[in-house]
């Protein structure tokens, strides 16, 4: 972090060889203004939000519903199903297969395809966190709701979902970090047809605009990291409590 901030505040000459030394002449605001004007920050920011928000919301809803069922059902079949559901944590996705499948579906290079890829990749993470948390919720709460005439959807929405706030806050921050900073899958799936912040940084850093302009590259990194860094600092207590009460148990 020190290296990034110090280099982002240097002139082009001072930043040619990035090091830990502070700038001799601070040009933080000048570099910020140049990156904002010439680096397509607003459009890339909008593209990142367009992909991240639906992917995170979809993963949280589907993952929490699946975790609730898997946590409340017993038997060998459900144990196998749970193992398959969380296998995505340790099994790396096959990028070539993903791209070929999206081309067959006509979703390659689209935001919908990118959202589906992220949802498939990180669904296992949500199921893993939320299942452990649901198992700590007393079953009597659900039984009392059913006695009052509540159906499965009502029980989940009115009873279970409000209790999942700590672990869902944890999962939200973690998945947002993964999606927000991803350039690998975005590069192969989107192929430059939609701007996201990491993908845009990769493209402009490879082009003439940022070539050897390390002060501009690091300033872009500061701008890209700032939104989620602020959210992480504000929500760090919820993140820690969600991890300890979900995954550990």
mmCIF file of N, CA, C and O in Angstrom, residues 130-169:
data_model
loop_
_atom_site.group_PDB
_atom_site.id
_atom_site.type_symbol
_atom_site.label_atom_id
_atom_site.label_comp_id
_atom_site.label_asym_id
_atom_site.label_seq_id
_atom_site.Cartn_x
_atom_site.Cartn_y
_atom_site.Cartn_z
ATOM 1 N N UNK A 130 -22.735 -20.022 4.622
ATOM 2 C CA UNK A 130 -24.098 -19.914 5.156
ATOM 3 C C UNK A 130 -24.559 -21.236 5.770
ATOM 4 O O UNK A 130 -25.285 -21.225 6.777
ATOM 5 N N UNK A 131 -24.156 -22.366 5.216
ATOM 6 C CA UNK A 131 -24.587 -23.648 5.780
ATOM 7 C C UNK A 131 -24.132 -23.799 7.224
ATOM 8 O O UNK A 131 -24.911 -24.209 8.102
ATOM 9 N N UNK A 132 -22.886 -23.473 7.501
ATOM 10 C CA UNK A 132 -22.403 -23.553 8.870
ATOM 11 C C UNK A 132 -23.142 -22.619 9.802
ATOM 12 O O UNK A 132 -23.363 -22.942 10.977
ATOM 13 N N UNK A 133 -23.538 -21.474 9.286
ATOM 14 C CA UNK A 133 -24.271 -20.509 10.116
ATOM 15 C C UNK A 133 -25.694 -20.977 10.385
ATOM 16 O O UNK A 133 -26.197 -20.860 11.509
ATOM 17 N N UNK A 134 -26.367 -21.527 9.369
ATOM 18 C CA UNK A 134 -27.756 -21.976 9.528
ATOM 19 C C UNK A 134 -27.842 -23.090 10.568
ATOM 20 O O UNK A 134 -28.821 -23.178 11.328
ATOM 21 N N UNK A 135 -26.837 -23.946 10.628
ATOM 22 C CA UNK A 135 -26.859 -25.052 11.584
ATOM 23 C C UNK A 135 -26.837 -24.573 13.034
ATOM 24 O O UNK A 135 -27.160 -25.339 13.940
ATOM 25 N N UNK A 136 -26.432 -23.319 13.260
ATOM 26 C CA UNK A 136 -26.434 -22.781 14.622
ATOM 27 C C UNK A 136 -27.771 -22.139 14.990
ATOM 28 O O UNK A 136 -27.973 -21.778 16.145
ATOM 29 N N UNK A 137 -28.672 -21.981 14.020
ATOM 30 C CA UNK A 137 -29.991 -21.379 14.291
ATOM 31 C C UNK A 137 -30.917 -22.452 14.845
ATOM 32 O O UNK A 137 -31.074 -23.518 14.235
ATOM 33 N N UNK A 138 -31.574 -22.214 15.979
ATOM 34 C CA UNK A 138 -32.467 -23.234 16.557
ATOM 35 C C UNK A 138 -33.597 -23.603 15.611
ATOM 36 O O UNK A 138 -34.248 -22.726 15.023
ATOM 37 N N UNK A 139 -33.820 -24.890 15.475
ATOM 38 C CA UNK A 139 -34.878 -25.382 14.595
ATOM 39 C C UNK A 139 -36.263 -24.999 15.115
ATOM 40 O O UNK A 139 -37.219 -24.911 14.341
ATOM 41 N N UNK A 140 -36.356 -24.731 16.410
ATOM 42 C CA UNK A 140 -37.643 -24.385 17.006
ATOM 43 C C UNK A 140 -38.222 -23.102 16.423
ATOM 44 O O UNK A 140 -39.451 -22.928 16.403
ATOM 45 N N UNK A 141 -37.370 -22.183 15.967
ATOM 46 C CA UNK A 141 -37.867 -20.946 15.359
ATOM 47 C C UNK A 141 -38.669 -21.249 14.091
ATOM 48 O O UNK A 141 -39.732 -20.665 13.858
ATOM 49 N N UNK A 142 -38.167 -22.154 13.279
ATOM 50 C CA UNK A 142 -38.883 -22.526 12.058
ATOM 51 C C UNK A 142 -40.160 -23.293 12.379
ATOM 52 O O UNK A 142 -41.197 -23.089 11.732
ATOM 53 N N UNK A 143 -40.081 -24.175 13.370
ATOM 54 C CA UNK A 143 -41.263 -24.947 13.740
ATOM 55 C C UNK A 143 -42.377 -24.046 14.266
ATOM 56 O O UNK A 143 -43.561 -24.271 13.973
ATOM 57 N N UNK A 144 -42.009 -23.025 15.042
ATOM 58 C CA UNK A 144 -43.021 -22.089 15.546
ATOM 59 C C UNK A 144 -43.682 -21.336 14.404
ATOM 60 O O UNK A 144 -44.904 -21.107 14.412
ATOM 61 N N UNK A 145 -42.896 -20.958 13.389
ATOM 62 C CA UNK A 145 -43.469 -20.259 12.242
ATOM 63 C C UNK A 145 -44.404 -21.171 11.450
ATOM 64 O O UNK A 145 -45.460 -20.732 10.972
ATOM 65 N N UNK A 146 -44.041 -22.437 11.323
ATOM 66 C CA UNK A 146 -44.897 -23.368 10.590
ATOM 67 C C UNK A 146 -46.204 -23.628 11.343
ATOM 68 O O UNK A 146 -47.260 -23.802 10.732
ATOM 69 N N UNK A 147 -46.131 -23.659 12.668
ATOM 70 C CA UNK A 147 -47.347 -23.828 13.460
ATOM 71 C C UNK A 147 -48.304 -22.669 13.220
ATOM 72 O O UNK A 147 -49.537 -22.837 13.191
ATOM 73 N N UNK A 148 -47.753 -21.477 13.010
ATOM 74 C CA UNK A 148 -48.584 -20.301 12.735
ATOM 75 C C UNK A 148 -49.069 -20.249 11.297
ATOM 76 O O UNK A 148 -49.706 -19.267 10.902
ATOM 77 N N UNK A 149 -48.749 -21.259 10.501
ATOM 78 C CA UNK A 149 -49.261 -21.330 9.135
ATOM 79 C C UNK A 149 -48.323 -20.834 8.067
ATOM 80 O O UNK A 149 -48.727 -20.690 6.904
ATOM 81 N N UNK A 150 -47.059 -20.579 8.396
ATOM 82 C CA UNK A 150 -46.104 -20.067 7.413
ATOM 83 C C UNK A 150 -45.616 -21.191 6.510
ATOM 84 O O UNK A 150 -45.328 -22.296 6.973
ATOM 85 N N UNK A 151 -45.511 -20.902 5.223
ATOM 86 C CA UNK A 151 -44.959 -21.850 4.273
ATOM 87 C C UNK A 151 -43.451 -21.734 4.193
ATOM 88 O O UNK A 151 -42.838 -20.898 4.857
ATOM 89 N N UNK A 152 -42.801 -22.574 3.373
ATOM 90 C CA UNK A 152 -41.336 -22.540 3.271
ATOM 91 C C UNK A 152 -40.783 -21.180 2.861
ATOM 92 O O UNK A 152 -39.786 -20.725 3.414
ATOM 93 N N UNK A 153 -41.432 -20.530 1.885
ATOM 94 C CA UNK A 153 -40.933 -19.218 1.435
ATOM 95 C C UNK A 153 -41.044 -18.191 2.556
ATOM 96 O O UNK A 153 -40.117 -17.408 2.806
ATOM 97 N N UNK A 154 -42.159 -18.201 3.263
ATOM 98 C CA UNK A 154 -42.344 -17.257 4.363
ATOM 99 C C UNK A 154 -41.357 -17.518 5.488
ATOM 100 O O UNK A 154 -40.801 -16.582 6.077
ATOM 101 N N UNK A 155 -41.115 -18.772 5.797
ATOM 102 C CA UNK A 155 -40.152 -19.118 6.849
ATOM 103 C C UNK A 155 -38.762 -18.615 6.486
ATOM 104 O O UNK A 155 -38.049 -18.036 7.315
ATOM 105 N N UNK A 156 -38.388 -18.820 5.223
ATOM 106 C CA UNK A 156 -37.047 -18.388 4.805
ATOM 107 C C UNK A 156 -36.925 -16.863 4.833
ATOM 108 O O UNK A 156 -35.941 -16.326 5.357
ATOM 109 N N UNK A 157 -37.920 -16.164 4.279
ATOM 110 C CA UNK A 157 -37.832 -14.707 4.154
ATOM 111 C C UNK A 157 -38.004 -14.013 5.495
ATOM 112 O O UNK A 157 -37.285 -13.058 5.823
ATOM 113 N N UNK A 158 -38.955 -14.486 6.313
ATOM 114 C CA UNK A 158 -39.299 -13.787 7.555
ATOM 115 C C UNK A 158 -38.491 -14.251 8.765
ATOM 116 O O UNK A 158 -38.308 -13.485 9.718
ATOM 117 N N UNK A 159 -38.013 -15.488 8.753
ATOM 118 C CA UNK A 159 -37.320 -16.030 9.920
ATOM 119 C C UNK A 159 -35.822 -16.206 9.664
ATOM 120 O O UNK A 159 -34.982 -15.690 10.424
ATOM 121 N N UNK A 160 -35.476 -16.927 8.609
ATOM 122 C CA UNK A 160 -34.079 -17.294 8.384
ATOM 123 C C UNK A 160 -33.257 -16.125 7.841
ATOM 124 O O UNK A 160 -32.173 -15.823 8.353
ATOM 125 N N UNK A 161 -33.759 -15.476 6.809
ATOM 126 C CA UNK A 161 -32.979 -14.444 6.133
ATOM 127 C C UNK A 161 -32.540 -13.314 7.058
ATOM 128 O O UNK A 161 -31.377 -12.880 6.987
ATOM 129 N N UNK A 162 -33.406 -12.787 7.943
ATOM 130 C CA UNK A 162 -32.923 -11.731 8.855
ATOM 131 C C UNK A 162 -31.791 -12.195 9.775
ATOM 132 O O UNK A 162 -30.938 -11.386 10.157
ATOM 133 N N UNK A 163 -31.785 -13.480 10.132
ATOM 134 C CA UNK A 163 -30.735 -13.995 11.009
ATOM 135 C C UNK A 163 -29.415 -14.211 10.281
ATOM 136 O O UNK A 163 -28.374 -14.398 10.919
ATOM 137 N N UNK A 164 -29.451 -14.191 8.955
ATOM 138 C CA UNK A 164 -28.239 -14.442 8.167
ATOM 139 C C UNK A 164 -27.448 -13.172 7.874
ATOM 140 O O UNK A 164 -26.463 -13.229 7.132
ATOM 141 N N UNK A 165 -27.855 -12.050 8.411
ATOM 142 C CA UNK A 165 -27.201 -10.782 8.062
ATOM 143 C C UNK A 165 -25.694 -10.776 8.308
ATOM 144 O O UNK A 165 -24.926 -10.322 7.449
ATOM 145 N N UNK A 166 -25.194 -11.272 9.467
ATOM 146 C CA UNK A 166 -23.732 -11.234 9.664
ATOM 147 C C UNK A 166 -22.959 -12.031 8.622
ATOM 148 O O UNK A 166 -21.979 -11.546 8.060
ATOM 149 N N UNK A 167 -23.402 -13.263 8.362
ATOM 150 C CA UNK A 167 -22.652 -14.089 7.423
ATOM 151 C C UNK A 167 -22.848 -13.602 5.988
ATOM 152 O O UNK A 167 -21.927 -13.695 5.159
ATOM 153 N N UNK A 168 -24.027 -13.056 5.660
ATOM 154 C CA UNK A 168 -24.230 -12.514 4.319
ATOM 155 C C UNK A 168 -23.405 -11.248 4.105
ATOM 156 O O UNK A 168 -22.949 -10.985 2.990
ATOM 157 N N UNK A 169 -23.219 -10.468 5.166
ATOM 158 C CA UNK A 169 -22.336 -9.296 5.055
ATOM 159 C C UNK A 169 -20.911 -9.730 4.756
ATOM 160 O O UNK A 169 -20.215 -9.131 3.927
#
